[in-house]
Amino acid sequence: DQQVKQNSPSLSVQEGRISILNCDYTNSMFDYFLWYKKYPAEGPTFLISISSIKDKNEDGRFTVFLNKSAKHLSLHIVPSQPGDSAVYFCAASVDTGGYGNKLVFGAGTILRVKS
Amino acid sequence: DTGVSQDPRHKITKRGQNVTFRCDPISEHNRLYWYRQTLGQGPEFLTYFQNEAQLEKSRLLSDRFSAERPKGSFSTLEIQRTEQGDSAMYLCASSSVGGQPQHFGDGTRLSIL
């Protein structure tokens, strides 16, 4: 069963505009969420994270929003730059109770930023 | 600060052969994770170590797979009697005792002929 879903396989955005990537999860035990960016032939690179006790976290151009009641999170990139073109993975973990913090990933969204 | 290092980057082998991959985590990280990624999917958890202890294994890790982290530093992942379905990218990640975030290496791509 897919506990973390990224329903948009791809997204195309004009340079300078906002990119919004979405992620849904089903496991209510998840209490920590992360976004990773992946370029071809490289491993995933950590981008930003959010704990379930928060609903928003910002880091520069990147903001992650969490809606626990809807089991939904989103990543906003403003303004989008051509170098942001990559695959973006949403990941979730259970960080309490000795679960070991293993990550459960979505299938990824390919973001293409056009100049 | 060197990141997570994986070796080799690519491995091509014939079906039925054994292969071994190595992962060197970030030096101060005591948690080490192995994931597997196939085309069009996100990474899937295989196993993780805290120091030298292997604390969890996924059901994806059949008895042909074995992982070790003998001195709590580098780790090896061995696949015996490889099968076509083992073709994938094998990713290693490490983290501090807090658990997150996990930092990934660039992976080992395994191709089974």
JSON list of C-alpha atoms in Angstrom, two decimals:
[
{"chain": "A", "resi": 1, "resn": "ASP", "atom": "CA", "xyz": [0.00, 0.00, 0.00]},
{"chain": "A", "resi": 2, "resn": "GLN", "atom": "CA", "xyz": [1.24, 3.46, -0.87]},
{"chain": "A", "resi": 3, "resn": "GLN", "atom": "CA", "xyz": [1.35, 5.41, 2.36]},
{"chain": "A", "resi": 4, "resn": "VAL", "atom": "CA", "xyz": [2.82, 8.53, 0.71]},
{"chain": "A", "resi": 5, "resn": "LYS", "atom": "CA", "xyz": [1.44, 9.70, -2.60]},
{"chain": "A", "resi": 6, "resn": "GLN", "atom": "CA", "xyz": [2.55, 12.35, -5.02]},
{"chain": "A", "resi": 7, "resn": "ASN", "atom": "CA", "xyz": [-0.25, 12.41, -7.54]},
{"chain": "A", "resi": 8, "resn": "SER", "atom": "CA", "xyz": [1.36, 14.75, -10.05]},
{"chain": "A", "resi": 9, "resn": "PRO", "atom": "CA", "xyz": [4.11, 12.97, -12.00]},
{"chain": "A", "resi": 10, "resn": "SER", "atom": "CA", "xyz": [5.30, 16.25, -13.49]},
{"chain": "A", "resi": 11, "resn": "LEU", "atom": "CA", "xyz": [4.94, 20.01, -13.25]},
{"chain": "A", "resi": 12, "resn": "SER", "atom": "CA", "xyz": [6.08, 22.75, -15.60]},
{"chain": "A", "resi": 13, "resn": "VAL", "atom": "CA", "xyz": [6.48, 26.34, -14.36]},
{"chain": "A", "resi": 14, "resn": "GLN", "atom": "CA", "xyz": [7.79, 29.57, -15.81]},
{"chain": "A", "resi": 15, "resn": "GLU", "atom": "CA", "xyz": [10.93, 31.04, -14.27]},
{"chain": "A", "resi": 16, "resn": "GLY", "atom": "CA", "xyz": [10.09, 33.55, -11.54]},
{"chain": "A", "resi": 17, "resn": "ARG", "atom": "CA", "xyz": [6.67, 32.06, -10.83]},
{"chain": "A", "resi": 18, "resn": "ILE", "atom": "CA", "xyz": [5.63, 29.89, -7.89]},
{"chain": "A", "resi": 19, "resn": "SER", "atom": "CA", "xyz": [6.03, 26.10, -7.98]},
{"chain": "A", "resi": 20, "resn": "ILE", "atom": "CA", "xyz": [3.66, 24.12, -5.77]},
{"chain": "A", "resi": 21, "resn": "LEU", "atom": "CA", "xyz": [4.33, 20.43, -5.25]},
{"chain": "A", "resi": 22, "resn": "ASN", "atom": "CA", "xyz": [1.78, 18.34, -3.38]},
{"chain": "A", "resi": 23, "resn": "CYS", "atom": "CA", "xyz": [1.94, 15.23, -1.26]},
{"chain": "A", "resi": 24, "resn": "ASP", "atom": "CA", "xyz": [-0.72, 13.17, 0.54]},
{"chain": "A", "resi": 25, "resn": "TYR", "atom": "CA", "xyz": [-0.23, 10.52, 3.21]},
{"chain": "A", "resi": 26, "resn": "THR", "atom": "CA", "xyz": [-2.45, 7.92, 4.78]},
{"chain": "A", "resi": 27, "resn": "ASN", "atom": "CA", "xyz": [-0.60, 6.84, 7.94]},
{"chain": "A", "resi": 28, "resn": "SER", "atom": "CA", "xyz": [-1.67, 9.03, 10.86]},
{"chain": "A", "resi": 29, "resn": "MET", "atom": "CA", "xyz": [1.39, 7.83, 12.81]},
{"chain": "A", "resi": 30, "resn": "PHE", "atom": "CA", "xyz": [3.71, 9.89, 10.59]},
{"chain": "A", "resi": 31, "resn": "ASP", "atom": "CA", "xyz": [5.04, 12.83, 12.60]},
{"chain": "A", "resi": 32, "resn": "TYR", "atom": "CA", "xyz": [7.91, 14.16, 10.53]},
{"chain": "A", "resi": 33, "resn": "PHE", "atom": "CA", "xyz": [7.95, 15.08, 6.87]},
{"chain": "A", "resi": 34, "resn": "LEU", "atom": "CA", "xyz": [10.77, 15.92, 4.51]},
{"chain": "A", "resi": 35, "resn": "TRP", "atom": "CA", "xyz": [11.29, 17.05, 0.94]},
{"chain": "A", "resi": 36, "resn": "TYR", "atom": "CA", "xyz": [14.25, 15.88, -1.10]},
{"chain": "A", "resi": 37, "resn": "LYS", "atom": "CA", "xyz": [15.46, 17.07, -4.49]},
{"chain": "A", "resi": 38, "resn": "LYS", "atom": "CA", "xyz": [17.15, 14.69, -6.90]},
{"chain": "A", "resi": 39, "resn": "TYR", "atom": "CA", "xyz": [19.19, 15.47, -10.00]},
{"chain": "A", "resi": 40, "resn": "PRO", "atom": "CA", "xyz": [19.98, 12.70, -12.53]},
{"chain": "A", "resi": 41, "resn": "ALA", "atom": "CA", "xyz": [22.85, 10.40, -11.50]},
{"chain": "A", "resi": 42, "resn": "GLU", "atom": "CA", "xyz": [22.91, 11.87, -7.97]},
{"chain": "A", "resi": 43, "resn": "GLY", "atom": "CA", "xyz": [21.38, 10.79, -4.70]},
{"chain": "A", "resi": 44, "resn": "PRO", "atom": "CA", "xyz": [18.47, 12.65, -3.10]},
{"chain": "A", "resi": 45, "resn": "THR", "atom": "CA", "xyz": [19.48, 15.92, -1.43]},
{"chain": "A", "resi": 46, "resn": "PHE", "atom": "CA", "xyz": [17.64, 17.09, 1.68]},
{"chain": "A", "resi": 47, "resn": "LEU", "atom": "CA", "xyz": [15.73, 20.30, 1.08]},
{"chain": "A", "resi": 48, "resn": "ILE", "atom": "CA", "xyz": [13.41, 21.14, 3.97]},
{"chain": "A", "resi": 49, "resn": "SER", "atom": "CA", "xyz": [11.43, 19.38, 6.69]},
{"chain": "A", "resi": 50, "resn": "ILE", "atom": "CA", "xyz": [8.53, 19.92, 9.05]},
{"chain": "A", "resi": 51, "resn": "SER", "atom": "CA", "xyz": [7.45, 18.36, 12.30]},
{"chain": "A", "resi": 52, "resn": "SER", "atom": "CA", "xyz": [3.79, 17.50, 12.84]},
{"chain": "A", "resi": 53, "resn": "ILE", "atom": "CA", "xyz": [3.59, 20.04, 15.66]},
{"chain": "A", "resi": 54, "resn": "LYS", "atom": "CA", "xyz": [4.00, 22.81, 13.10]},
{"chain": "A", "resi": 55, "resn": "ASP", "atom": "CA", "xyz": [1.97, 23.80, 10.07]},
{"chain": "A", "resi": 56, "resn": "LYS", "atom": "CA", "xyz": [4.60, 25.82, 8.22]},
{"chain": "A", "resi": 57, "resn": "ASN", "atom": "CA", "xyz": [8.36, 25.94, 7.84]},
{"chain": "A", "resi": 58, "resn": "GLU", "atom": "CA", "xyz": [10.34, 28.35, 5.68]},
{"chain": "A", "resi": 59, "resn": "ASP", "atom": "CA", "xyz": [13.89, 28.28, 4.40]},
{"chain": "A", "resi": 60, "resn": "GLY", "atom": "CA", "xyz": [14.72, 30.95, 1.87]},
{"chain": "A", "resi": 61, "resn": "ARG", "atom": "CA", "xyz": [12.73, 30.36, -1.31]},
{"chain": "A", "resi": 62, "resn": "PHE", "atom": "CA", "xyz": [11.29, 27.11, 0.05]},
{"chain": "A", "resi": 63, "resn": "THR", "atom": "CA", "xyz": [8.23, 26.80, 2.29]},
{"chain": "A", "resi": 64, "resn": "VAL", "atom": "CA", "xyz": [6.56, 23.59, 3.39]},
{"chain": "A", "resi": 65, "resn": "PHE", "atom": "CA", "xyz": [2.96, 23.61, 4.61]},
{"chain": "A", "resi": 66, "resn": "LEU", "atom": "CA", "xyz": [1.38, 20.78, 6.58]},
{"chain": "A", "resi": 67, "resn": "ASN", "atom": "CA", "xyz": [-2.37, 20.17, 6.94]},
{"chain": "A", "resi": 68, "resn": "LYS", "atom": "CA", "xyz": [-2.65, 17.30, 9.42]},
{"chain": "A", "resi": 69, "resn": "SER", "atom": "CA", "xyz": [-6.43, 17.04, 9.28]},
{"chain": "A", "resi": 70, "resn": "ALA", "atom": "CA", "xyz": [-6.26, 16.58, 5.51]},
{"chain": "A", "resi": 71, "resn": "LYS", "atom": "CA", "xyz": [-3.06, 14.49, 5.71]},
{"chain": "A", "resi": 72, "resn": "HIS", "atom": "CA", "xyz": [-1.59, 16.77, 3.08]},
{"chain": "A", "resi": 73, "resn": "LEU", "atom": "CA", "xyz": [1.62, 18.70, 2.68]},
{"chain": "A", "resi": 74, "resn": "SER", "atom": "CA", "xyz": [2.91, 20.98, 0.00]},
{"chain": "A", "resi": 75, "resn": "LEU", "atom": "CA", "xyz": [6.21, 22.53, -1.01]},
{"chain": "A", "resi": 76, "resn": "HIS", "atom": "CA", "xyz": [6.21, 26.08, -2.38]},
{"chain": "A", "resi": 77, "resn": "ILE", "atom": "CA", "xyz": [9.20, 27.42, -4.29]},
{"chain": "A", "resi": 78, "resn": "VAL", "atom": "CA", "xyz": [9.16, 31.16, -4.87]},
{"chain": "A", "resi": 79, "resn": "PRO", "atom": "CA", "xyz": [10.54, 32.39, -7.18]},
{"chain": "A", "resi": 80, "resn": "SER", "atom": "CA", "xyz": [11.26, 29.31, -9.25]},
{"chain": "A", "resi": 81, "resn": "GLN", "atom": "CA", "xyz": [14.63, 29.15, -11.01]},
{"chain": "A", "resi": 82, "resn": "PRO", "atom": "CA", "xyz": [15.84, 26.93, -13.86]},
{"chain": "A", "resi": 83, "resn": "GLY", "atom": "CA", "xyz": [18.26, 25.25, -11.44]},
{"chain": "A", "resi": 84, "resn": "ASP", "atom": "CA", "xyz": [15.26, 24.01, -9.47]},
{"chain": "A", "resi": 85, "resn": "SER", "atom": "CA", "xyz": [14.45, 21.62, -12.31]},
{"chain": "A", "resi": 86, "resn": "ALA", "atom": "CA", "xyz": [14.74, 18.18, -10.71]},
{"chain": "A", "resi": 87, "resn": "VAL", "atom": "CA", "xyz": [12.70, 15.34, -9.26]},
{"chain": "A", "resi": 88, "resn": "TYR", "atom": "CA", "xyz": [11.17, 16.22, -5.89]},
{"chain": "A", "resi": 89, "resn": "PHE", "atom": "CA", "xyz": [10.37, 13.49, -3.38]},
{"chain": "A", "resi": 90, "resn": "CYS", "atom": "CA", "xyz": [8.11, 13.81, -0.39]},
{"chain": "A", "resi": 91, "resn": "ALA", "atom": "CA", "xyz": [9.04, 11.55, 2.53]},
{"chain": "A", "resi": 92, "resn": "ALA", "atom": "CA", "xyz": [7.52, 10.79, 5.91]},
{"chain": "A", "resi": 93, "resn": "SER", "atom": "CA", "xyz": [8.65, 9.05, 9.07]},
{"chain": "A", "resi": 94, "resn": "VAL", "atom": "CA", "xyz": [7.56, 8.12, 12.55]},
{"chain": "A", "resi": 95, "resn": "ASP", "atom": "CA", "xyz": [10.11, 9.85, 14.74]},
{"chain": "A", "resi": 96, "resn": "THR", "atom": "CA", "xyz": [8.89, 8.74, 18.14]},
{"chain": "A", "resi": 97, "resn": "GLY", "atom": "CA", "xyz": [8.53, 5.43, 19.91]},
{"chain": "A", "resi": 98, "resn": "GLY", "atom": "CA", "xyz": [11.74, 3.87, 18.65]},
{"chain": "A", "resi": 99, "resn": "TYR", "atom": "CA", "xyz": [10.55, 3.27, 15.10]},
{"chain": "A", "resi": 100, "resn": "GLY", "atom": "CA", "xyz": [14.00, 4.01, 13.76]},
{"chain": "A", "resi": 101, "resn": "ASN", "atom": "CA", "xyz": [13.04, 6.97, 11.61]},
{"chain": "A", "resi": 102, "resn": "LYS", "atom": "CA", "xyz": [12.93, 5.03, 8.36]},
{"chain": "A", "resi": 103, "resn": "LEU", "atom": "CA", "xyz": [11.64, 7.17, 5.53]},
{"chain": "A", "resi": 104, "resn": "VAL", "atom": "CA", "xyz": [8.61, 6.31, 3.41]},
{"chain": "A", "resi": 105, "resn": "PHE", "atom": "CA", "xyz": [8.84, 8.07, 0.05]},
{"chain": "A", "resi": 106, "resn": "GLY", "atom": "CA", "xyz": [6.36, 9.14, -2.57]},
{"chain": "A", "resi": 107, "resn": "ALA", "atom": "CA", "xyz": [7.03, 8.34, -6.22]},
{"chain": "A", "resi": 108, "resn": "GLY", "atom": "CA", "xyz": [8.29, 11.83, -6.97]},
{"chain": "A", "resi": 109, "resn": "THR", "atom": "CA", "xyz": [7.28, 14.82, -9.09]},
{"chain": "A", "resi": 110, "resn": "ILE", "atom": "CA", "xyz": [9.42, 16.03, -11.98]},
{"chain": "A", "resi": 111, "resn": "LEU", "atom": "CA", "xyz": [9.64, 19.82, -11.87]},
{"chain": "A", "resi": 112, "resn": "ARG", "atom": "CA", "xyz": [10.66, 21.68, -14.99]},
{"chain": "A", "resi": 113, "resn": "VAL", "atom": "CA", "xyz": [11.28, 25.41, -14.70]},
{"chain": "A", "resi": 114, "resn": "LYS", "atom": "CA", "xyz": [11.28, 27.13, -18.09]},
{"chain": "A", "resi": 115, "resn": "SER", "atom": "CA", "xyz": [13.37, 30.23, -18.67]},
{"chain": "B", "resi": 1, "resn": "ASP", "atom": "CA", "xyz": [32.70, 17.85, 5.44]},
{"chain": "B", "resi": 2, "resn": "THR", "atom": "CA", "xyz": [32.56, 14.82, 3.16]},
{"chain": "B", "resi": 3, "resn": "GLY", "atom": "CA", "xyz": [29.17, 13.39, 2.43]},
{"chain": "B", "resi": 4, "resn": "VAL", "atom": "CA", "xyz": [27.99, 9.80, 2.20]},
{"chain": "B", "resi": 5, "resn": "SER", "atom": "CA", "xyz": [30.19, 7.82, -0.18]},
{"chain": "B", "resi": 6, "resn": "GLN", "atom": "CA", "xyz": [29.11, 4.68, -2.05]},
{"chain": "B", "resi": 7, "resn": "ASP", "atom": "CA", "xyz": [31.21, 2.27, -4.06]},
{"chain": "B", "resi": 8, "resn": "PRO", "atom": "CA", "xyz": [30.98, 1.19, -6.80]},
{"chain": "B", "resi": 9, "resn": "ARG", "atom": "CA", "xyz": [28.77, 3.67, -8.65]},
{"chain": "B", "resi": 10, "resn": "HIS", "atom": "CA", "xyz": [27.80, 1.08, -11.22]},
{"chain": "B", "resi": 11, "resn": "LYS", "atom": "CA", "xyz": [27.83, -2.71, -11.15]},
{"chain": "B", "resi": 12, "resn": "ILE", "atom": "CA", "xyz": [26.95, -4.97, -14.05]},
{"chain": "B", "resi": 13, "resn": "THR", "atom": "CA", "xyz": [26.82, -8.67, -13.36]},
{"chain": "B", "resi": 14, "resn": "LYS", "atom": "CA", "xyz": [25.32, -11.87, -14.66]},
{"chain": "B", "resi": 15, "resn": "ARG", "atom": "CA", "xyz": [22.31, -13.46, -13.06]},
{"chain": "B", "resi": 16, "resn": "GLY", "atom": "CA", "xyz": [23.31, -15.82, -10.28]},
{"chain": "B", "resi": 17, "resn": "GLN", "atom": "CA", "xyz": [26.46, -13.98, -9.28]},
{"chain": "B", "resi": 18, "resn": "ASN", "atom": "CA", "xyz": [27.07, -12.42, -5.87]},
{"chain": "B", "resi": 19, "resn": "VAL", "atom": "CA", "xyz": [27.65, -8.68, -5.50]},
{"chain": "B", "resi": 20, "resn": "THR", "atom": "CA", "xyz": [28.74, -6.50, -2.60]},
{"chain": "B", "resi": 21, "resn": "PHE", "atom": "CA", "xyz": [28.31, -2.76, -2.20]},
{"chain": "B", "resi": 22, "resn": "ARG", "atom": "CA", "xyz": [30.02, -0.46, 0.27]},
{"chain": "B", "resi": 23, "resn": "CYS", "atom": "CA", "xyz": [28.78, 2.66, 2.02]},
{"chain": "B", "resi": 24, "resn": "ASP", "atom": "CA", "xyz": [30.85, 5.13, 4.02]},
{"chain": "B", "resi": 25, "resn": "PRO", "atom": "CA", "xyz": [28.56, 7.40, 6.06]},
{"chain": "B", "resi": 26, "resn": "ILE", "atom": "CA", "xyz": [29.23, 10.92, 7.27]},
{"chain": "B", "resi": 27, "resn": "SER", "atom": "CA", "xyz": [31.83, 10.37, 9.97]},
{"chain": "B", "resi": 28, "resn": "GLU", "atom": "CA", "xyz": [29.91, 11.54, 13.03]},
{"chain": "B", "resi": 29, "resn": "HIS", "atom": "CA", "xyz": [26.65, 9.82, 12.05]},
{"chain": "B", "resi": 30, "resn": "ASN", "atom": "CA", "xyz": [25.79, 6.71, 14.02]},
{"chain": "B", "resi": 31, "resn": "ARG", "atom": "CA", "xyz": [22.70, 5.71, 12.01]},
{"chain": "B", "resi": 32, "resn": "LEU", "atom": "CA", "xyz": [23.05, 4.16, 8.59]},
{"chain": "B", "resi": 33, "resn": "TYR", "atom": "CA", "xyz": [20.22, 3.20, 6.23]},
{"chain": "B", "resi": 34, "resn": "TRP", "atom": "CA", "xyz": [19.94, 1.22, 3.00]},
{"chain": "B", "resi": 35, "resn": "TYR", "atom": "CA", "xyz": [17.22, 1.92, 0.45]},
{"chain": "B", "resi": 36, "resn": "ARG", "atom": "CA", "xyz": [16.45, 0.58, -3.00]},
{"chain": "B", "resi": 37, "resn": "GLN", "atom": "CA", "xyz": [15.00, 2.65, -5.83]},
{"chain": "B", "resi": 38, "resn": "THR", "atom": "CA", "xyz": [13.53, 1.35, -9.06]},
{"chain": "B", "resi": 39, "resn": "LEU", "atom": "CA", "xyz": [12.57, 3.37, -12.12]},
{"chain": "B", "resi": 40, "resn": "GLY", "atom": "CA", "xyz": [9.67, 5.75, -11.54]},
{"chain": "B", "resi": 41, "resn": "GLN", "atom": "CA", "xyz": [9.47, 5.03, -7.82]},
{"chain": "B", "resi": 42, "resn": "GLY", "atom": "CA", "xyz": [10.77, 6.65, -4.70]},
{"chain": "B", "resi": 43, "resn": "PRO", "atom": "CA", "xyz": [13.41, 4.95, -2.55]},
{"chain": "B", "resi": 44, "resn": "GLU", "atom": "CA", "xyz": [12.16, 1.99, -0.48]},
{"chain": "B", "resi": 45, "resn": "PHE", "atom": "CA", "xyz": [13.58, 1.18, 2.93]},
{"chain": "B", "resi": 46, "resn": "LEU", "atom": "CA", "xyz": [15.62, -2.01, 3.25]},
{"chain": "B", "resi": 47, "resn": "THR", "atom": "CA", "xyz": [17.39, -1.92, 6.60]},
{"chain": "B", "resi": 48, "resn": "TYR", "atom": "CA", "xyz": [19.07, 0.31, 9.14]},
{"chain": "B", "resi": 49, "resn": "PHE", "atom": "CA", "xyz": [21.85, 0.24, 11.70]},
{"chain": "B", "resi": 50, "resn": "GLN", "atom": "CA", "xyz": [22.48, 2.16, 14.84]},
{"chain": "B", "resi": 51, "resn": "ASN", "atom": "CA", "xyz": [26.21, 1.88, 15.33]},
{"chain": "B", "resi": 52, "resn": "GLU", "atom": "CA", "xyz": [26.98, -1.79, 14.58]},
{"chain": "B", "resi": 53, "resn": "ALA", "atom": "CA", "xyz": [23.53, -3.11, 15.51]},
{"chain": "B", "resi": 54, "resn": "GLN", "atom": "CA", "xyz": [21.09, -3.91, 12.71]},
{"chain": "B", "resi": 55, "resn": "LEU", "atom": "CA", "xyz": [17.81, -2.82, 14.25]},
{"chain": "B", "resi": 56, "resn": "GLU", "atom": "CA", "xyz": [15.26, -3.26, 11.49]},
{"chain": "B", "resi": 57, "resn": "LYS", "atom": "CA", "xyz": [14.92, -5.13, 8.22]},
{"chain": "B", "resi": 58, "resn": "SER", "atom": "CA", "xyz": [12.19, -4.67, 5.63]},
{"chain": "B", "resi": 59, "resn": "ARG", "atom": "CA", "xyz": [10.32, -7.66, 4.24]},
{"chain": "B", "resi": 60, "resn": "LEU", "atom": "CA", "xyz": [11.86, -6.55, 0.93]},
{"chain": "B", "resi": 61, "resn": "LEU", "atom": "CA", "xyz": [15.16, -7.87, 2.27]},
{"chain": "B", "resi": 62, "resn": "SER", "atom": "CA", "xyz": [14.98, -11.53, 1.28]},
{"chain": "B", "resi": 63, "resn": "ASP", "atom": "CA", "xyz": [17.40, -14.10, 2.68]},
{"chain": "B", "resi": 64, "resn": "ARG", "atom": "CA", "xyz": [19.63, -13.50, -0.35]},
{"chain": "B", "resi": 65, "resn": "PHE", "atom": "CA", "xyz": [20.39, -10.05, 1.04]},
{"chain": "B", "resi": 66, "resn": "SER", "atom": "CA", "xyz": [22.70, -9.41, 3.98]},
{"chain": "B", "resi": 67, "resn": "ALA", "atom": "CA", "xyz": [24.00, -6.18, 5.42]},
{"chain": "B", "resi": 68, "resn": "GLU", "atom": "CA", "xyz": [26.73, -5.57, 7.94]},
{"chain": "B", "resi": 69, "resn": "ARG", "atom": "CA", "xyz": [28.29, -2.68, 9.75]},
{"chain": "B", "resi": 70, "resn": "PRO", "atom": "CA", "xyz": [31.05, -4.42, 11.67]},
{"chain": "B", "resi": 71, "resn": "LYS", "atom": "CA", "xyz": [32.65, -1.52, 13.52]},
{"chain": "B", "resi": 72, "resn": "GLY", "atom": "CA", "xyz": [29.85, 0.97, 13.40]},
{"chain": "B", "resi": 73, "resn": "SER", "atom": "CA", "xyz": [31.51, 2.87, 10.58]},
{"chain": "B", "resi": 74, "resn": "PHE", "atom": "CA", "xyz": [31.19, 1.71, 6.95]},
{"chain": "B", "resi": 75, "resn": "SER", "atom": "CA", "xyz": [28.55, -0.79, 5.88]},
{"chain": "B", "resi": 76, "resn": "THR", "atom": "CA", "xyz": [28.32, -3.46, 3.20]},
{"chain": "B", "resi": 77, "resn": "LEU", "atom": "CA", "xyz": [25.26, -4.81, 1.44]},
{"chain": "B", "resi": 78, "resn": "GLU", "atom": "CA", "xyz": [25.66, -8.22, -0.21]},
{"chain": "B", "resi": 79, "resn": "ILE", "atom": "CA", "xyz": [23.23, -9.82, -2.63]},
{"chain": "B", "resi": 80, "resn": "GLN", "atom": "CA", "xyz": [23.74, -13.52, -3.28]},
{"chain": "B", "resi": 81, "resn": "ARG", "atom": "CA", "xyz": [22.53, -15.37, -6.39]},
{"chain": "B", "resi": 82, "resn": "THR", "atom": "CA", "xyz": [21.35, -12.18, -8.07]},
{"chain": "B", "resi": 83, "resn": "GLU", "atom": "CA", "xyz": [18.09, -12.16, -10.00]},
{"chain": "B", "resi": 84, "resn": "GLN", "atom": "CA", "xyz": [16.75, -9.87, -12.73]},
{"chain": "B", "resi": 85, "resn": "GLY", "atom": "CA", "xyz": [14.45, -8.23, -10.21]},
{"chain": "B", "resi": 86, "resn": "ASP", "atom": "CA", "xyz": [17.43, -7.05, -8.18]},
{"chain": "B", "resi": 87, "resn": "SER", "atom": "CA", "xyz": [18.28, -4.49, -10.86]},
{"chain": "B", "resi": 88, "resn": "ALA", "atom": "CA", "xyz": [17.86, -1.13, -9.12]},
{"chain": "B", "resi": 89, "resn": "MET", "atom": "CA", "xyz": [19.65, 1.79, -7.57]},
{"chain": "B", "resi": 90, "resn": "TYR", "atom": "CA", "xyz": [20.87, 0.98, -4.07]},
{"chain": "B", "resi": 91, "resn": "LEU", "atom": "CA", "xyz": [21.07, 4.05, -1.88]},
{"chain": "B", "resi": 92, "resn": "CYS", "atom": "CA", "xyz": [22.78, 4.50, 1.44]},
{"chain": "B", "resi": 93, "resn": "ALA", "atom": "CA", "xyz": [21.92, 7.26, 3.89]},
{"chain": "B", "resi": 94, "resn": "SER", "atom": "CA", "xyz": [23.21, 8.30, 7.29]},
{"chain": "B", "resi": 95, "resn": "SER", "atom": "CA", "xyz": [21.98, 10.49, 10.11]},
{"chain": "B", "resi": 96, "resn": "SER", "atom": "CA", "xyz": [22.89, 11.57, 13.59]},
{"chain": "B", "resi": 97, "resn": "VAL", "atom": "CA", "xyz": [21.26, 10.01, 16.64]},
{"chain": "B", "resi": 98, "resn": "GLY", "atom": "CA", "xyz": [18.32, 12.40, 16.25]},
{"chain": "B", "resi": 99, "resn": "GLY", "atom": "CA", "xyz": [17.42, 10.51, 13.11]},
{"chain": "B", "resi": 100, "resn": "GLN", "atom": "CA", "xyz": [16.65, 13.30, 10.68]},
{"chain": "B", "resi": 101, "resn": "PRO", "atom": "CA", "xyz": [17.45, 14.49, 8.18]},
{"chain": "B", "resi": 102, "resn": "GLN", "atom": "CA", "xyz": [19.00, 11.52, 6.45]},
{"chain": "B", "resi": 103, "resn": "HIS", "atom": "CA", "xyz": [21.77, 12.37, 4.01]},
{"chain": "B", "resi": 104, "resn": "PHE", "atom": "CA", "xyz": [22.07, 10.19, 0.95]},
{"chain": "B", "resi": 105, "resn": "GLY", "atom": "CA", "xyz": [24.95, 9.00, -1.14]},
{"chain": "B", "resi": 106, "resn": "ASP", "atom": "CA", "xyz": [24.81, 8.95, -4.93]},
{"chain": "B", "resi": 107, "resn": "GLY", "atom": "CA", "xyz": [23.96, 5.26, -4.96]},
{"chain": "B", "resi": 108, "resn": "THR", "atom": "CA", "xyz": [25.15, 2.10, -6.66]},
{"chain": "B", "resi": 109, "resn": "ARG", "atom": "CA", "xyz": [23.30, 1.21, -9.85]},
{"chain": "B", "resi": 110, "resn": "LEU", "atom": "CA", "xyz": [23.05, -2.57, -10.24]},
{"chain": "B", "resi": 111, "resn": "SER", "atom": "CA", "xyz": [22.29, -4.08, -13.63]},
{"chain": "B", "resi": 112, "resn": "ILE", "atom": "CA", "xyz": [21.68, -7.82, -13.95]},
{"chain": "B", "resi": 113, "resn": "LEU", "atom": "CA", "xyz": [22.33, -9.31, -17.39]}
]
